[in-house]
Amino acid sequence: MTILKDLSIKWKEENLILPIWYEDGRVNIIDQIKLPFNEEVYSLDSVSQLARAIKDMTIRGSGAIGIAGAYGILLSAVESNGDIERIKEGGLLLKSTRPTAVNLMKTVDEMIQYVVSYSGDDIISYIEHMVAEVVTRQLDYEKKLGEYGAKLIQDGDTILTHCHSGALAGAGFGGRALSVIRTAHESGMKIHVFTSETRPYLQGARITAYELMKWGIPHTLITDGMSGYLMRLKKIQKIVVGSDRIAANGDLLNKIGTYMHALAAKENDVPFYTATSSHTIDYNLSNGMDAKVEFRNEEEVTTINGQRIALEGTRALYPSFDVTPNELITGIITEKGVMTKPFTDSLLKVK
Ligand code: RI2
């Protein structure tokens, strides 16, 4: 498996923050549960280990779990010595982990298609090449959408982002929202970022702030409920968030809390953008409210770092994502440009 090893070395030299890579016969992931205080690498060699890591969010972010799906098919092939039926089982296991983010399903299906149509005699090397292609394509998307999105930002803007749509949630350049922010910053603009902490997993506090600090981008942490008042105070000029799935009509499924920011943005005339790639648009989904939203374990809400924050017996609810209706979205930033309303038409250009 040399191509992935060579590419991993190259990617690390390119100032990327890789969420997942291949080294010495194993797939390695940054343990995102331990960030930002511990930069621990979790090394694994089986598809079941990787599926567990996706489910418990050791690796997370819609782009990153898509790529993890591709690596998972590789692990499945290595484990089964190229047995097609077992590789397919590995694919089903991977797809069962997180139901909302569409990149995971699409990438696993794409990899399975490659596998079943292959007729050569070295399927492992072939899958390795396909994994390299998936990652290279995603990196290319991140850089391109970053360029398009940065054109929407003005010198002096303060930008609100929610959750973590950055390098570790994508292929390593800046994911979606943070590719826009990183590109604007690197073009010389003086920008400031508000990152909302994103209860309950705290992606904004733990991971967005961590990446912004690495890139030297000025930022301020706020709690999720603060954005509306800060918009009334005119302290936020733009909102850029990521995307777990976009329906054909432009409805956005993204981290729980996104909808509330979008509502406040509408009320306060703040442009609201989602950064995405063509791979995240689900043309089979006509309306965002028809998608399956993942509900996670209530303990993730009643505890922080293993410490209870509510009395035993207090029940909690955790829909992991919400749906922002397309009318609240100013533009959808993609690798092919910024799509505007009516999204049902404009999104077809990205297909
Ligand atoms: P990209 C996250 O979900 C959030 O919804 C976040 O907006 C998105 O994935 C980031 O992924 P989770 O995996 O849009 O933390 O950057 O539950 O791909």
mmCIF file of C-alpha atoms and ligand atoms in Angstrom:
data_model
loop_
_atom_site.group_PDB
_atom_site.id
_atom_site.type_symbol
_atom_site.label_atom_id
_atom_site.label_comp_id
_atom_site.label_asym_id
_atom_site.label_seq_id
_atom_site.Cartn_x
_atom_site.Cartn_y
_atom_site.Cartn_z
ATOM 1 C CA MET A 1 0.000 0.000 0.000
ATOM 2 C CA THR A 2 2.477 2.655 -1.028
ATOM 3 C CA ILE A 3 0.326 5.262 -2.769
ATOM 4 C CA LEU A 4 -1.586 6.175 0.398
ATOM 5 C CA LYS A 5 1.586 6.256 2.462
ATOM 6 C CA ASP A 6 3.288 8.535 -0.094
ATOM 7 C CA LEU A 7 0.230 10.779 -0.290
ATOM 8 C CA SER A 8 -0.041 10.997 3.490
ATOM 9 C CA ILE A 9 3.556 12.232 3.656
ATOM 10 C CA LYS A 10 2.840 14.787 0.904
ATOM 11 C CA TRP A 11 -0.389 15.972 2.571
ATOM 12 C CA LYS A 12 1.367 16.432 5.900
ATOM 13 C CA GLU A 13 3.970 18.631 4.151
ATOM 14 C CA GLU A 14 1.176 20.801 2.696
ATOM 15 C CA ASN A 15 0.079 22.254 6.023
ATOM 16 C CA LEU A 16 -3.063 20.118 6.116
ATOM 17 C CA ILE A 17 -4.646 18.894 9.341
ATOM 18 C CA LEU A 18 -5.481 15.320 8.386
ATOM 19 C CA PRO A 19 -8.361 13.610 10.210
ATOM 20 C CA ILE A 20 -7.411 10.178 8.833
ATOM 21 C CA TRP A 21 -4.408 8.662 7.060
ATOM 22 C CA TYR A 22 -2.623 5.424 6.321
ATOM 23 C CA GLU A 23 0.703 4.426 7.849
ATOM 24 C CA ASP A 24 2.547 1.175 8.445
ATOM 25 C CA GLY A 25 -0.377 -1.019 7.497
ATOM 26 C CA ARG A 26 -2.900 0.711 9.718
ATOM 27 C CA VAL A 27 -5.492 3.437 9.401
ATOM 28 C CA ASN A 28 -4.892 6.270 11.849
ATOM 29 C CA ILE A 29 -7.385 8.848 13.007
ATOM 30 C CA ILE A 30 -7.092 11.874 15.247
ATOM 31 C CA ASP A 31 -9.251 11.120 18.280
ATOM 32 C CA GLN A 32 -11.617 14.091 18.118
ATOM 33 C CA ILE A 33 -13.193 13.247 21.475
ATOM 34 C CA LYS A 34 -9.867 14.055 23.178
ATOM 35 C CA LEU A 35 -9.304 17.416 21.452
ATOM 36 C CA PRO A 36 -8.202 20.105 22.119
ATOM 37 C CA PHE A 37 -6.105 19.173 25.142
ATOM 38 C CA ASN A 38 -4.801 15.859 23.822
ATOM 39 C CA GLU A 39 -3.790 15.299 20.194
ATOM 40 C CA GLU A 40 -4.067 11.527 20.328
ATOM 41 C CA VAL A 41 -3.892 9.220 17.350
ATOM 42 C CA TYR A 42 -6.103 6.147 17.357
ATOM 43 C CA SER A 43 -4.646 3.433 15.176
ATOM 44 C CA LEU A 44 -6.942 0.705 13.883
ATOM 45 C CA ASP A 45 -6.888 -2.253 11.546
ATOM 46 C CA SER A 46 -10.468 -3.480 11.204
ATOM 47 C CA VAL A 47 -13.642 -2.142 9.634
ATOM 48 C CA SER A 48 -15.588 -2.860 12.842
ATOM 49 C CA GLN A 49 -13.186 -0.659 14.847
ATOM 50 C CA LEU A 50 -13.598 2.109 12.300
ATOM 51 C CA ALA A 51 -17.397 1.774 12.302
ATOM 52 C CA ARG A 52 -17.372 2.113 16.105
ATOM 53 C CA ALA A 53 -15.139 5.183 15.854
ATOM 54 C CA ILE A 54 -17.583 6.819 13.438
ATOM 55 C CA LYS A 55 -20.568 5.969 15.627
ATOM 56 C CA ASP A 56 -19.035 7.310 18.837
ATOM 57 C CA MET A 57 -17.701 10.374 16.966
ATOM 58 C CA THR A 58 -14.009 9.667 17.527
ATOM 59 C CA ILE A 59 -13.950 10.697 13.854
ATOM 60 C CA ARG A 60 -16.759 13.046 12.796
ATOM 61 C CA GLY A 61 -17.779 15.779 10.375
ATOM 62 C CA SER A 62 -19.666 14.937 7.220
ATOM 63 C CA GLY A 63 -16.663 15.149 4.880
ATOM 64 C CA ALA A 64 -14.356 13.222 7.203
ATOM 65 C CA ILE A 65 -16.785 10.366 7.772
ATOM 66 C CA GLY A 66 -17.253 10.118 3.992
ATOM 67 C CA ILE A 67 -13.513 9.666 3.607
ATOM 68 C CA ALA A 68 -13.509 7.267 6.564
ATOM 69 C CA GLY A 69 -16.079 5.224 4.635
ATOM 70 C CA ALA A 70 -13.583 4.854 1.781
ATOM 71 C CA TYR A 71 -10.795 3.804 4.161
ATOM 72 C CA GLY A 72 -13.280 1.411 5.769
ATOM 73 C CA ILE A 73 -13.812 -0.390 2.467
ATOM 74 C CA LEU A 74 -10.035 -0.714 2.142
ATOM 75 C CA LEU A 75 -9.785 -2.204 5.643
ATOM 76 C CA SER A 76 -12.626 -4.550 4.821
ATOM 77 C CA ALA A 77 -10.834 -5.699 1.671
ATOM 78 C CA VAL A 78 -7.539 -6.250 3.501
ATOM 79 C CA GLU A 79 -9.260 -8.152 6.330
ATOM 80 C CA SER A 80 -11.195 -10.409 3.964
ATOM 81 C CA ASN A 81 -8.407 -10.841 1.431
ATOM 82 C CA GLY A 82 -10.527 -9.223 -1.245
ATOM 83 C CA ASP A 83 -13.714 -11.239 -0.663
ATOM 84 C CA ILE A 84 -16.445 -9.192 -2.393
ATOM 85 C CA GLU A 85 -19.312 -10.363 -0.180
ATOM 86 C CA ARG A 86 -17.408 -9.510 2.993
ATOM 87 C CA ILE A 87 -16.425 -6.133 1.583
ATOM 88 C CA LYS A 88 -20.109 -5.457 0.914
ATOM 89 C CA GLU A 89 -20.917 -6.437 4.521
ATOM 90 C CA GLY A 90 -18.267 -3.980 5.681
ATOM 91 C CA GLY A 91 -19.973 -1.316 3.577
ATOM 92 C CA LEU A 92 -23.346 -2.007 5.209
ATOM 93 C CA LEU A 93 -21.787 -1.817 8.653
ATOM 94 C CA LEU A 94 -20.176 1.539 7.847
ATOM 95 C CA LYS A 95 -23.424 2.964 6.450
ATOM 96 C CA SER A 96 -25.347 1.941 9.575
ATOM 97 C CA THR A 97 -23.242 4.140 11.865
ATOM 98 C CA ARG A 98 -24.585 7.653 11.211
ATOM 99 C CA PRO A 99 -27.745 8.136 9.145
ATOM 100 C CA THR A 100 -27.902 11.867 8.369
ATOM 101 C CA ALA A 101 -24.629 12.917 6.703
ATOM 102 C CA VAL A 102 -24.973 11.816 3.100
ATOM 103 C CA ASN A 103 -21.257 11.754 2.200
ATOM 104 C CA LEU A 104 -20.768 8.537 4.155
ATOM 105 C CA MET A 105 -23.527 6.686 2.268
ATOM 106 C CA LYS A 106 -22.502 8.066 -1.112
ATOM 107 C CA THR A 107 -18.803 7.313 -0.698
ATOM 108 C CA VAL A 108 -19.369 3.777 0.558
ATOM 109 C CA ASP A 109 -21.764 3.107 -2.353
ATOM 110 C CA GLU A 110 -19.232 4.576 -4.782
ATOM 111 C CA MET A 111 -16.448 2.355 -3.401
ATOM 112 C CA ILE A 112 -18.657 -0.747 -3.558
ATOM 113 C CA GLN A 113 -19.412 0.076 -7.203
ATOM 114 C CA TYR A 114 -15.663 0.195 -7.924
ATOM 115 C CA VAL A 115 -15.169 -3.114 -6.148
ATOM 116 C CA VAL A 116 -17.933 -5.042 -7.934
ATOM 117 C CA SER A 117 -16.896 -3.756 -11.358
ATOM 118 C CA TYR A 118 -13.196 -4.601 -10.910
ATOM 119 C CA SER A 119 -11.950 -7.548 -12.927
ATOM 120 C CA GLY A 120 -8.191 -7.412 -12.316
ATOM 121 C CA ASP A 121 -6.144 -9.517 -9.904
ATOM 122 C CA ASP A 122 -4.977 -6.964 -7.329
ATOM 123 C CA ILE A 123 -8.120 -5.576 -5.777
ATOM 124 C CA ILE A 124 -6.349 -4.203 -2.699
ATOM 125 C CA SER A 125 -4.070 -1.918 -4.752
ATOM 126 C CA TYR A 126 -7.048 -0.921 -6.845
ATOM 127 C CA ILE A 127 -9.095 0.067 -3.771
ATOM 128 C CA GLU A 128 -6.094 1.915 -2.407
ATOM 129 C CA HIS A 129 -5.997 4.017 -5.596
ATOM 130 C CA MET A 130 -9.717 4.700 -5.302
ATOM 131 C CA VAL A 131 -9.310 5.869 -1.694
ATOM 132 C CA ALA A 132 -6.542 8.215 -2.861
ATOM 133 C CA GLU A 133 -8.888 9.569 -5.530
ATOM 134 C CA VAL A 134 -11.704 10.180 -3.038
ATOM 135 C CA VAL A 135 -9.401 12.121 -0.707
ATOM 136 C CA THR A 136 -7.738 14.093 -3.526
ATOM 137 C CA ARG A 137 -11.138 15.048 -4.933
ATOM 138 C CA GLN A 138 -12.363 16.225 -1.553
ATOM 139 C CA LEU A 139 -9.224 18.318 -1.000
ATOM 140 C CA ASP A 140 -9.721 19.885 -4.414
ATOM 141 C CA TYR A 141 -13.361 20.719 -3.539
ATOM 142 C CA GLU A 142 -12.317 22.321 -0.261
ATOM 143 C CA LYS A 143 -9.769 24.593 -1.952
ATOM 144 C CA LYS A 144 -12.182 25.581 -4.738
ATOM 145 C CA LEU A 145 -15.192 26.268 -2.510
ATOM 146 C CA GLY A 146 -12.859 28.186 -0.209
ATOM 147 C CA GLU A 147 -11.930 30.490 -3.115
ATOM 148 C CA TYR A 148 -15.570 31.058 -4.100
ATOM 149 C CA GLY A 149 -16.685 31.588 -0.512
ATOM 150 C CA ALA A 150 -13.865 34.001 0.333
ATOM 151 C CA LYS A 151 -15.186 36.350 -2.369
ATOM 152 C CA LEU A 152 -18.320 36.818 -0.223
ATOM 153 C CA ILE A 153 -16.283 38.015 2.765
ATOM 154 C CA GLN A 154 -15.238 41.624 3.213
ATOM 155 C CA ASP A 155 -12.233 43.050 5.005
ATOM 156 C CA GLY A 156 -13.217 43.683 8.623
ATOM 157 C CA ASP A 157 -16.075 41.148 8.731
ATOM 158 C CA THR A 158 -16.898 39.164 11.815
ATOM 159 C CA ILE A 159 -18.173 35.757 10.742
ATOM 160 C CA LEU A 160 -20.205 33.401 12.880
ATOM 161 C CA THR A 161 -19.707 29.692 12.368
ATOM 162 C CA HIS A 162 -21.483 26.886 14.190
ATOM 163 C CA CYS A 163 -20.203 23.454 15.140
ATOM 164 C CA HIS A 164 -16.982 22.502 13.400
ATOM 165 C CA SER A 165 -16.898 22.435 9.646
ATOM 166 C CA GLY A 166 -13.137 22.474 9.323
ATOM 167 C CA ALA A 167 -10.074 20.461 8.352
ATOM 168 C CA LEU A 168 -10.685 17.582 10.758
ATOM 169 C CA ALA A 169 -14.333 17.434 9.613
ATOM 170 C CA GLY A 170 -13.212 17.193 5.989
ATOM 171 C CA ALA A 171 -10.152 16.127 4.034
ATOM 172 C CA GLY A 172 -7.702 18.388 5.867
ATOM 173 C CA PHE A 173 -7.496 21.770 4.109
ATOM 174 C CA GLY A 174 -10.360 23.484 5.923
ATOM 175 C CA GLY A 175 -13.402 21.300 5.395
ATOM 176 C CA ARG A 176 -16.239 23.491 4.240
ATOM 177 C CA ALA A 177 -16.954 26.578 6.391
ATOM 178 C CA LEU A 178 -13.374 26.908 7.583
ATOM 179 C CA SER A 179 -12.023 26.583 4.026
ATOM 180 C CA VAL A 180 -13.923 29.803 3.294
ATOM 181 C CA ILE A 181 -12.614 31.452 6.461
ATOM 182 C CA ARG A 182 -9.055 30.173 6.029
ATOM 183 C CA THR A 183 -8.917 31.327 2.405
ATOM 184 C CA ALA A 184 -10.246 34.791 3.293
ATOM 185 C CA HIS A 185 -7.670 35.091 6.090
ATOM 186 C CA GLU A 186 -4.786 33.887 3.910
ATOM 187 C CA SER A 187 -5.768 36.388 1.208
ATOM 188 C CA GLY A 188 -4.859 39.120 3.682
ATOM 189 C CA MET A 189 -8.314 40.146 4.893
ATOM 190 C CA LYS A 190 -8.620 41.130 8.524
ATOM 191 C CA ILE A 191 -11.483 38.997 9.762
ATOM 192 C CA HIS A 192 -12.740 37.820 13.118
ATOM 193 C CA VAL A 193 -14.640 34.619 13.822
ATOM 194 C CA PHE A 194 -17.305 33.925 16.432
ATOM 195 C CA THR A 195 -17.450 30.198 17.067
ATOM 196 C CA SER A 196 -20.528 28.957 18.907
ATOM 197 C CA GLU A 197 -19.657 26.225 21.363
ATOM 198 C CA THR A 198 -22.216 23.722 19.983
ATOM 199 C CA ARG A 199 -23.776 21.815 22.831
ATOM 200 C CA PRO A 200 -23.553 18.995 23.622
ATOM 201 C CA TYR A 201 -20.426 17.683 21.860
ATOM 202 C CA LEU A 202 -18.842 21.172 21.909
ATOM 203 C CA GLN A 203 -17.298 20.962 18.444
ATOM 204 C CA GLY A 204 -17.119 24.767 18.245
ATOM 205 C CA ALA A 205 -15.318 25.243 21.549
ATOM 206 C CA ARG A 206 -13.069 22.230 21.261
ATOM 207 C CA ILE A 207 -12.248 21.859 17.567
ATOM 208 C CA THR A 208 -13.142 25.026 15.603
ATOM 209 C CA ALA A 209 -11.238 27.191 18.104
ATOM 210 C CA TYR A 210 -8.335 24.704 17.982
ATOM 211 C CA GLU A 211 -8.016 24.963 14.190
ATOM 212 C CA LEU A 212 -8.478 28.751 14.145
ATOM 213 C CA MET A 213 -5.690 29.020 16.689
ATOM 214 C CA LYS A 214 -3.403 26.827 14.570
ATOM 215 C CA TRP A 215 -3.993 29.116 11.584
ATOM 216 C CA GLY A 216 -3.649 32.320 13.629
ATOM 217 C CA ILE A 217 -7.190 33.503 12.838
ATOM 218 C CA PRO A 218 -8.607 35.859 15.515
ATOM 219 C CA HIS A 219 -11.677 34.325 17.150
ATOM 220 C CA THR A 220 -14.027 34.515 20.095
ATOM 221 C CA LEU A 221 -15.994 31.684 21.668
ATOM 222 C CA ILE A 222 -19.685 32.283 22.349
ATOM 223 C CA THR A 223 -22.401 29.991 23.656
ATOM 224 C CA ASP A 224 -25.104 28.895 21.225
ATOM 225 C CA GLY A 225 -27.795 31.198 22.578
ATOM 226 C CA MET A 226 -25.729 34.388 22.239
ATOM 227 C CA SER A 227 -25.803 34.822 18.472
ATOM 228 C CA GLY A 228 -29.205 36.539 18.200
ATOM 229 C CA TYR A 229 -28.311 39.349 20.580
ATOM 230 C CA LEU A 230 -24.878 39.779 18.981
ATOM 231 C CA MET A 231 -26.600 40.150 15.600
ATOM 232 C CA ARG A 232 -28.901 42.821 17.055
ATOM 233 C CA LEU A 233 -25.759 44.592 18.242
ATOM 234 C CA LYS A 234 -24.449 44.433 14.618
ATOM 235 C CA LYS A 235 -21.414 42.452 15.747
ATOM 236 C CA ILE A 236 -21.859 39.709 13.139
ATOM 237 C CA GLN A 237 -21.711 40.473 9.384
ATOM 238 C CA LYS A 238 -21.870 36.969 7.893
ATOM 239 C CA ILE A 239 -22.714 33.426 8.918
ATOM 240 C CA VAL A 240 -20.976 30.470 7.286
ATOM 241 C CA VAL A 241 -21.768 26.928 8.426
ATOM 242 C CA GLY A 242 -21.091 23.453 7.029
ATOM 243 C CA SER A 243 -23.607 20.940 5.758
ATOM 244 C CA ASP A 244 -24.398 17.343 6.493
ATOM 245 C CA ARG A 245 -26.950 17.046 3.710
ATOM 246 C CA ILE A 246 -28.618 19.485 1.323
ATOM 247 C CA ALA A 247 -31.969 18.625 -0.210
ATOM 248 C CA ALA A 248 -32.743 19.295 -3.878
ATOM 249 C CA ASN A 249 -34.759 22.376 -2.837
ATOM 250 C CA GLY A 250 -31.823 23.814 -0.835
ATOM 251 C CA ASP A 251 -33.035 22.835 2.651
ATOM 252 C CA LEU A 252 -30.028 22.328 4.895
ATOM 253 C CA LEU A 253 -29.501 19.528 7.393
ATOM 254 C CA ASN A 254 -26.744 20.596 9.730
ATOM 255 C CA LYS A 255 -25.719 20.499 13.375
ATOM 256 C CA ILE A 256 -28.502 21.136 15.864
ATOM 257 C CA GLY A 257 -28.690 24.876 16.525
ATOM 258 C CA THR A 258 -28.040 25.923 12.915
ATOM 259 C CA TYR A 259 -31.731 26.714 12.355
ATOM 260 C CA MET A 260 -31.837 29.074 15.345
ATOM 261 C CA HIS A 261 -28.836 31.024 14.004
ATOM 262 C CA ALA A 262 -30.535 31.217 10.579
ATOM 263 C CA LEU A 263 -33.778 32.524 12.081
ATOM 264 C CA ALA A 264 -31.920 35.234 13.972
ATOM 265 C CA ALA A 265 -29.949 36.068 10.822
ATOM 266 C CA LYS A 266 -33.147 36.573 8.814
ATOM 267 C CA GLU A 267 -34.585 38.868 11.497
ATOM 268 C CA ASN A 268 -31.369 40.925 11.560
ATOM 269 C CA ASP A 269 -30.536 40.976 7.819
ATOM 270 C CA VAL A 270 -27.312 39.011 8.262
ATOM 271 C CA PRO A 271 -26.401 36.910 5.176
ATOM 272 C CA PHE A 272 -26.487 33.198 5.984
ATOM 273 C CA TYR A 273 -24.347 30.823 3.890
ATOM 274 C CA THR A 274 -23.745 27.124 3.974
ATOM 275 C CA ALA A 275 -20.517 25.756 2.534
ATOM 276 C CA THR A 276 -20.785 22.382 0.899
ATOM 277 C CA SER A 277 -19.685 20.313 -2.077
ATOM 278 C CA SER A 278 -21.599 18.574 -4.834
ATOM 279 C CA HIS A 279 -21.120 15.315 -2.950
ATOM 280 C CA THR A 280 -23.329 16.559 -0.097
ATOM 281 C CA ILE A 281 -26.344 17.480 -2.216
ATOM 282 C CA ASP A 282 -28.960 14.761 -2.093
ATOM 283 C CA TYR A 283 -31.010 15.136 -5.283
ATOM 284 C CA ASN A 284 -33.198 12.239 -4.178
ATOM 285 C CA LEU A 285 -34.382 14.260 -1.197
ATOM 286 C CA SER A 286 -36.875 16.860 -2.334
ATOM 287 C CA ASN A 287 -37.511 18.387 1.095
ATOM 288 C CA GLY A 288 -35.162 18.495 4.088
ATOM 289 C CA MET A 289 -37.875 17.556 6.591
ATOM 290 C CA ASP A 290 -38.181 14.139 4.906
ATOM 291 C CA ALA A 291 -34.635 13.130 5.867
ATOM 292 C CA LYS A 292 -33.806 10.820 8.730
ATOM 293 C CA VAL A 293 -32.318 12.835 11.578
ATOM 294 C CA GLU A 294 -30.055 11.005 13.984
ATOM 295 C CA PHE A 295 -31.160 11.107 17.635
ATOM 296 C CA ARG A 296 -28.221 10.376 19.901
ATOM 297 C CA ASN A 297 -28.002 9.022 23.428
ATOM 298 C CA GLU A 298 -29.471 11.378 26.045
ATOM 299 C CA GLU A 299 -26.405 10.853 28.238
ATOM 300 C CA GLU A 300 -24.452 12.987 25.789
ATOM 301 C CA VAL A 301 -26.671 15.858 26.979
ATOM 302 C CA THR A 302 -26.859 15.072 30.699
ATOM 303 C CA THR A 303 -23.085 14.694 31.071
ATOM 304 C CA ILE A 304 -19.997 16.674 30.076
ATOM 305 C CA ASN A 305 -16.671 14.807 30.107
ATOM 306 C CA GLY A 306 -18.332 11.996 32.032
ATOM 307 C CA GLN A 307 -19.600 14.401 34.724
ATOM 308 C CA ARG A 308 -23.378 14.660 35.229
ATOM 309 C CA ILE A 309 -24.771 18.169 34.877
ATOM 310 C CA ALA A 310 -28.385 17.269 35.716
ATOM 311 C CA LEU A 311 -29.851 15.158 38.493
ATOM 312 C CA GLU A 312 -30.178 11.398 37.982
ATOM 313 C CA GLY A 313 -33.641 10.856 36.491
ATOM 314 C CA THR A 314 -33.652 14.068 34.438
ATOM 315 C CA ARG A 315 -34.516 13.030 30.921
ATOM 316 C CA ALA A 316 -32.892 14.683 27.891
ATOM 317 C CA LEU A 317 -33.367 14.711 24.131
ATOM 318 C CA TYR A 318 -30.648 14.958 21.505
ATOM 319 C CA PRO A 319 -31.603 15.411 17.862
ATOM 320 C CA SER A 320 -28.109 15.734 16.403
ATOM 321 C CA PHE A 321 -29.180 17.848 13.412
ATOM 322 C CA ASP A 322 -31.883 20.303 12.437
ATOM 323 C CA VAL A 323 -33.345 21.472 9.153
ATOM 324 C CA THR A 324 -32.887 25.065 8.000
ATOM 325 C CA PRO A 325 -35.498 25.856 5.328
ATOM 326 C CA ASN A 326 -34.096 27.100 2.045
ATOM 327 C CA GLU A 327 -35.794 30.497 2.332
ATOM 328 C CA LEU A 328 -33.467 31.357 5.243
ATOM 329 C CA ILE A 329 -30.339 30.615 3.182
ATOM 330 C CA THR A 330 -28.667 33.437 1.227
ATOM 331 C CA GLY A 331 -26.336 31.209 -0.770
ATOM 332 C CA ILE A 332 -24.903 27.705 -0.991
ATOM 333 C CA ILE A 333 -21.137 27.783 -1.497
ATOM 334 C CA THR A 334 -19.883 24.884 -3.629
ATOM 335 C CA GLU A 335 -16.754 23.954 -5.559
ATOM 336 C CA LYS A 336 -18.525 25.181 -8.697
ATOM 337 C CA GLY A 337 -19.552 28.579 -7.377
ATOM 338 C CA VAL A 338 -22.124 30.110 -5.051
ATOM 339 C CA MET A 339 -25.659 28.907 -5.742
ATOM 340 C CA THR A 340 -28.551 31.266 -5.098
ATOM 341 C CA LYS A 341 -32.361 31.027 -5.152
ATOM 342 C CA PRO A 342 -34.238 29.333 -6.610
ATOM 343 C CA PHE A 343 -32.042 26.494 -5.364
ATOM 344 C CA THR A 344 -34.094 23.832 -7.128
ATOM 345 C CA ASP A 345 -32.690 25.256 -10.382
ATOM 346 C CA SER A 346 -29.251 26.481 -9.297
ATOM 347 C CA LEU A 347 -28.274 23.242 -7.540
ATOM 348 C CA LEU A 348 -28.729 21.356 -10.816
ATOM 349 C CA LYS A 349 -25.637 23.202 -12.092
ATOM 350 C CA VAL A 350 -23.554 21.457 -9.440
ATOM 351 C CA LYS A 351 -24.772 17.962 -10.309
HETATM 352 P P1 RI2 B 1 -18.785 19.497 7.007
HETATM 353 C C1 RI2 B 1 -21.001 17.990 11.831
HETATM 354 O O1 RI2 B 1 -21.682 16.968 12.381
HETATM 355 C C2 RI2 B 1 -21.799 19.259 11.878
HETATM 356 O O2 RI2 B 1 -23.131 19.143 11.499
HETATM 357 C C3 RI2 B 1 -20.991 20.107 11.000
HETATM 358 O O3 RI2 B 1 -21.629 21.236 10.518
HETATM 359 C C4 RI2 B 1 -20.587 19.141 9.963
HETATM 360 O O4 RI2 B 1 -20.600 17.832 10.539
HETATM 361 C C5 RI2 B 1 -19.218 19.422 9.518
HETATM 362 O O5 RI2 B 1 -18.996 18.725 8.402
HETATM 363 P P2 RI2 B 1 -21.026 15.988 13.465
HETATM 364 O O6 RI2 B 1 -20.339 14.924 12.640
HETATM 365 O O7 RI2 B 1 -20.014 20.197 6.653
HETATM 366 O O8 RI2 B 1 -20.098 16.748 14.349
HETATM 367 O O9 RI2 B 1 -17.636 20.420 7.190
HETATM 368 O O10 RI2 B 1 -22.217 15.462 14.183
HETATM 369 O O11 RI2 B 1 -18.427 18.364 6.118
#
